[in-house]
Amino acid sequence: QVRLQESGPGLLKSSETLLLSCDVSGYSISSGFCWGWVRQSPGRGLEWIGNIHHSGHTHYKPSLQSRVTLSVDTSINSFSLKLTSVTAADTALYYCVRQEEEQLEVDFWGQGTLVTVSS
Amino acid sequence: SYVVTQPPSVSVAPGQTATITCEGDNLGRKIVHWYQQKPGLAPLLIILYDSDRPSGIPERFSGSSSGNTATLTISGVEAGDEADYCCQVWDGPSDDVVFGGGTKLTVL
């Protein structure tokens, strides 16, 4: 069974940089699929942030592209999210996910990690 | 950017059929997926590629898509079906994954 587990700081201040990691077990990232991030806030529902293909190619949500960087470390079967210049609008529950390569449905989700941005 | 719209809420009595819609420009030309999310849990994929069910999802859940509307149908609704339901598409031209705002299903 594929399992994903997020880790990172729960509280940041405005203008800081968010760094989240996702450890994957039960499947080797280098074997396939896209590995990404989805966040959820009460006022905005689910929002896709981006994903990184097992080959390293990245796709980012156009509205977040200037602030997002995804990376993968196949040696430890983990991938990461970097989001710069955070504001209160980035406060959300962040899920790491596995997405199919063609139509990008999410077949596995982490449990989510809450990130709060304070001013 | 591409937008898909869902009704905020749908209510249905137990045993009846619930219909949840997802609307977008020429949505029928795109592939739609559906998720169920219960409080405190991550979303669960229940319909993929418009109408396919992943292993373990009851046949009571079905999907269809045509024109500007994709539809999730839940037959013989049970109390345990009470949840938020959300559609998702990939918009090729903008290379964006878009989620609907979600529909809260209430079982009366």
GROMACS .gro file of C-alpha atoms in nm:
model
  227
    1GLN     CA    1   0.000   0.000   0.000
    2VAL     CA    2   0.130   0.342  -0.099
    3ARG     CA    3   0.165   0.580   0.194
    4LEU     CA    4   0.256   0.948   0.192
    5GLN     CA    5   0.352   1.149   0.500
    6GLU     CA    6   0.395   1.524   0.508
    7SER     CA    7   0.632   1.707   0.741
    8GLY     CA    8   0.720   2.070   0.796
    9PRO     CA    9   0.656   2.376   1.012
   10GLY     CA   10   0.302   2.442   1.120
   11LEU     CA   11   0.346   2.817   1.172
   12LEU     CA   12   0.517   3.083   0.963
   13LYS     CA   13   0.514   3.458   0.943
   14SER     CA   14   0.420   3.661   0.639
   15SER     CA   15   0.694   3.691   0.376
   16GLU     CA   16   0.872   3.377   0.498
   17THR     CA   17   0.935   3.067   0.285
   18LEU     CA   18   0.739   2.747   0.340
   19LEU     CA   19   0.926   2.417   0.307
   20LEU     CA   20   0.732   2.091   0.322
   21SER     CA   21   0.854   1.739   0.264
   22CYS     CA   22   0.666   1.423   0.175
   23ASP     CA   23   0.805   1.080   0.256
   24VAL     CA   24   0.672   0.800   0.036
   25SER     CA   25   0.658   0.434   0.131
   26GLY     CA   26   0.520   0.134  -0.053
   27TYR     CA   27   0.624   0.262  -0.395
   28SER     CA   28   0.946   0.393  -0.548
   29ILE     CA   29   0.907   0.751  -0.675
   30SER     CA   30   1.153   0.681  -0.957
   31SER     CA   31   0.926   0.406  -1.093
   32GLY     CA   32   0.656   0.634  -1.225
   33PHE     CA   33   0.361   0.869  -1.163
   34CYS     CA   34   0.361   1.237  -1.075
   35TRP     CA   35   0.410   1.353  -0.718
   36GLY     CA   36   0.242   1.671  -0.609
   37TRP     CA   37   0.075   1.898  -0.360
   38VAL     CA   38  -0.285   2.000  -0.304
   39ARG     CA   39  -0.399   2.241  -0.037
   40GLN     CA   40  -0.736   2.303   0.121
   41SER     CA   41  -0.861   2.610   0.298
   42PRO     CA   42  -1.216   2.669   0.423
   43GLY     CA   43  -1.289   2.952   0.186
   44ARG     CA   44  -1.128   2.809  -0.127
   45GLY     CA   45  -1.180   2.434  -0.125
   46LEU     CA   46  -0.919   2.211  -0.284
   47GLU     CA   47  -0.643   2.382  -0.480
   48TRP     CA   48  -0.375   2.204  -0.682
   49ILE     CA   49  -0.030   2.355  -0.636
   50GLY     CA   50   0.180   2.150  -0.875
   51ASN     CA   51   0.352   1.819  -0.934
   52ILE     CA   52   0.683   1.673  -1.032
   53HIS     CA   53   0.713   1.379  -1.269
   54HIS     CA   54   0.932   1.090  -1.168
   55SER     CA   55   1.166   1.211  -1.442
   56GLY     CA   56   1.200   1.547  -1.266
   57HIS     CA   57   0.979   1.750  -1.502
   58THR     CA   58   0.759   1.991  -1.313
   59HIS     CA   59   0.410   2.139  -1.361
   60TYR     CA   60   0.292   2.430  -1.151
   61LYS     CA   61  -0.044   2.599  -1.109
   62PRO     CA   62  -0.015   2.911  -1.326
   63SER     CA   63  -0.127   3.147  -1.050
   64LEU     CA   64   0.138   3.012  -0.810
   65GLN     CA   65   0.416   2.944  -1.056
   66SER     CA   66   0.628   3.243  -0.957
   67ARG     CA   67   0.645   3.130  -0.593
   68VAL     CA   68   0.655   2.749  -0.614
   69THR     CA   69   0.940   2.505  -0.657
   70LEU     CA   70   0.906   2.127  -0.635
   71SER     CA   71   1.196   1.888  -0.606
   72VAL     CA   72   1.245   1.517  -0.563
   73ASP     CA   73   1.511   1.311  -0.385
   74THR     CA   74   1.487   0.956  -0.514
   75SER     CA   75   1.767   0.839  -0.279
   76ILE     CA   76   1.533   0.879   0.017
   77ASN     CA   77   1.207   0.839  -0.177
   78SER     CA   78   1.088   1.185  -0.087
   79PHE     CA   79   0.975   1.504  -0.258
   80SER     CA   80   0.945   1.862  -0.139
   81LEU     CA   81   0.753   2.185  -0.181
   82LYS     CA   82   0.902   2.533  -0.151
   83LEU     CA   83   0.660   2.827  -0.146
   84THR     CA   84   0.811   3.174  -0.112
   85SER     CA   85   0.671   3.502   0.018
   86VAL     CA   86   0.380   3.343   0.204
   87THR     CA   87   0.081   3.545   0.319
   88ALA     CA   88  -0.229   3.471   0.524
   89ALA     CA   89  -0.391   3.350   0.201
   90ASP     CA   90  -0.150   3.054   0.204
   91THR     CA   91  -0.291   2.929   0.534
   92ALA     CA   92  -0.430   2.583   0.456
   93LEU     CA   93  -0.411   2.210   0.507
   94TYR     CA   94  -0.141   2.088   0.269
   95TYR     CA   95  -0.164   1.736   0.123
   96CYS     CA   96   0.108   1.557  -0.066
   97VAL     CA   97  -0.038   1.333  -0.335
   98ARG     CA   98   0.032   1.085  -0.610
   99GLN     CA   99  -0.117   1.167  -0.947
  100GLU     CA  100  -0.159   0.953  -1.256
  101GLU     CA  101   0.053   1.078  -1.545
  102GLU     CA  102  -0.212   1.133  -1.813
  103GLN     CA  103  -0.523   1.292  -1.664
  104LEU     CA  104  -0.369   1.366  -1.324
  105GLU     CA  105  -0.630   1.209  -1.100
  106VAL     CA  106  -0.511   1.172  -0.743
  107ASP     CA  107  -0.508   0.810  -0.633
  108PHE     CA  108  -0.320   0.847  -0.304
  109TRP     CA  109  -0.321   1.127  -0.048
  110GLY     CA  110  -0.118   1.199   0.261
  111GLN     CA  111  -0.304   1.280   0.582
  112GLY     CA  112  -0.231   1.651   0.541
  113THR     CA  113  -0.035   1.902   0.745
  114LEU     CA  114  -0.180   2.231   0.866
  115VAL     CA  115   0.016   2.543   0.780
  116THR     CA  116  -0.077   2.874   0.940
  117VAL     CA  117   0.070   3.205   0.827
  118SER     CA  118   0.058   3.485   1.078
  119SER     CA  119   0.109   3.851   1.013
  120SER     CA  120  -0.810   3.009  -1.618
  121TYR     CA  121  -1.058   2.724  -1.647
  122VAL     CA  122  -1.338   2.715  -1.390
  123VAL     CA  123  -1.575   2.439  -1.285
  124THR     CA  124  -1.879   2.513  -1.072
  125GLN     CA  125  -2.071   2.291  -0.830
  126PRO     CA  126  -2.383   2.357  -0.623
  127PRO     CA  127  -2.286   2.422  -0.258
  128SER     CA  128  -2.527   2.168  -0.121
  129VAL     CA  129  -2.758   1.882  -0.212
  130SER     CA  130  -3.003   1.708   0.022
  131VAL     CA  131  -3.165   1.369  -0.026
  132ALA     CA  132  -3.361   1.119   0.180
  133PRO     CA  133  -3.214   0.775   0.250
  134GLY     CA  134  -3.275   0.530  -0.030
  135GLN     CA  135  -3.328   0.803  -0.287
  136THR     CA  136  -3.094   0.912  -0.567
  137ALA     CA  137  -2.856   1.205  -0.528
  138THR     CA  138  -2.736   1.398  -0.831
  139ILE     CA  139  -2.437   1.631  -0.804
  140THR     CA  140  -2.333   1.841  -1.101
  141CYS     CA  141  -2.008   1.998  -1.213
  142GLU     CA  142  -2.029   2.262  -1.485
  143GLY     CA  143  -1.765   2.414  -1.708
  144ASP     CA  144  -1.718   2.539  -2.062
  145ASN     CA  145  -1.721   2.234  -2.292
  146LEU     CA  146  -1.657   2.014  -1.990
  147GLY     CA  147  -1.773   1.713  -2.187
  148ARG     CA  148  -1.454   1.739  -2.392
  149LYS     CA  149  -1.240   1.702  -2.082
  150ILE     CA  150  -1.186   1.411  -1.843
  151VAL     CA  151  -1.357   1.449  -1.506
  152HIS     CA  152  -1.273   1.280  -1.178
  153TRP     CA  153  -1.478   1.283  -0.856
  154TYR     CA  154  -1.372   1.269  -0.491
  155GLN     CA  155  -1.558   1.206  -0.168
  156GLN     CA  156  -1.432   1.376   0.146
  157LYS     CA  157  -1.558   1.304   0.496
  158PRO     CA  158  -1.476   1.530   0.794
  159GLY     CA  159  -1.118   1.502   0.913
  160LEU     CA  160  -1.014   1.274   0.627
  161ALA     CA  161  -0.831   1.320   0.299
  162PRO     CA  162  -1.039   1.304  -0.020
  163LEU     CA  163  -1.107   0.964  -0.173
  164LEU     CA  164  -1.118   0.907  -0.549
  165ILE     CA  165  -1.458   0.756  -0.629
  166ILE     CA  166  -1.497   0.814  -1.005
  167LEU     CA  167  -1.221   0.856  -1.264
  168TYR     CA  168  -1.230   0.919  -1.637
  169ASP     CA  169  -1.590   1.044  -1.619
  170SER     CA  170  -1.749   0.713  -1.525
  171ASP     CA  171  -1.500   0.450  -1.405
  172ARG     CA  172  -1.502   0.328  -1.047
  173PRO     CA  173  -1.180   0.241  -0.864
  174SER     CA  174  -1.164  -0.094  -0.696
  175GLY     CA  175  -1.374  -0.100  -0.379
  176ILE     CA  176  -1.615   0.177  -0.474
  177PRO     CA  177  -1.977   0.056  -0.467
  178GLU     CA  178  -2.177   0.039  -0.789
  179ARG     CA  179  -2.419   0.287  -0.633
  180PHE     CA  180  -2.172   0.556  -0.738
  181SER     CA  181  -2.175   0.642  -1.109
  182GLY     CA  182  -2.063   0.927  -1.330
  183SER     CA  183  -2.139   1.075  -1.668
  184SER     CA  184  -2.041   1.379  -1.871
  185SER     CA  185  -2.182   1.561  -2.171
  186GLY     CA  186  -2.192   1.914  -2.305
  187ASN     CA  187  -2.102   2.153  -2.026
  188THR     CA  188  -2.197   1.925  -1.738
  189ALA     CA  189  -2.051   1.627  -1.556
  190THR     CA  190  -2.278   1.443  -1.316
  191LEU     CA  191  -2.212   1.224  -1.015
  192THR     CA  192  -2.508   1.002  -0.929
  193ILE     CA  193  -2.544   0.816  -0.602
  194SER     CA  194  -2.824   0.560  -0.605
  195GLY     CA  195  -2.984   0.423  -0.289
  196VAL     CA  196  -2.822   0.690  -0.073
  197GLU     CA  197  -2.712   0.578   0.271
  198ALA     CA  198  -2.637   0.779   0.583
  199GLY     CA  199  -2.269   0.697   0.539
  200ASP     CA  200  -2.268   0.878   0.204
  201GLU     CA  201  -2.300   1.213   0.380
  202ALA     CA  202  -1.983   1.396   0.276
  203ASP     CA  203  -1.841   1.664   0.050
  204TYR     CA  204  -1.808   1.571  -0.317
  205CYS     CA  205  -1.567   1.748  -0.550
  206CYS     CA  206  -1.499   1.725  -0.922
  207GLN     CA  207  -1.156   1.767  -1.081
  208VAL     CA  208  -1.036   1.822  -1.437
  209TRP     CA  209  -0.707   1.882  -1.609
  210ASP     CA  210  -0.718   2.182  -1.842
  211GLY     CA  211  -0.464   2.116  -2.116
  212PRO     CA  212  -0.440   2.467  -2.264
  213SER     CA  213  -0.342   2.618  -1.930
  214ASP     CA  214  -0.175   2.301  -1.798
  215ASP     CA  215  -0.372   2.344  -1.479
  216VAL     CA  216  -0.548   2.098  -1.252
  217VAL     CA  217  -0.878   2.247  -1.144
  218PHE     CA  218  -1.109   2.142  -0.863
  219GLY     CA  219  -1.471   2.237  -0.821
  220GLY     CA  220  -1.571   2.415  -0.503
  221GLY     CA  221  -1.732   2.102  -0.363
  222THR     CA  222  -2.089   2.000  -0.285
  223LYS     CA  223  -2.200   1.902   0.062
  224LEU     CA  224  -2.438   1.606   0.048
  225THR     CA  225  -2.680   1.591   0.338
  226VAL     CA  226  -2.879   1.274   0.400
  227LEU     CA  227  -3.207   1.377   0.556
   0.00000   0.00000   0.00000
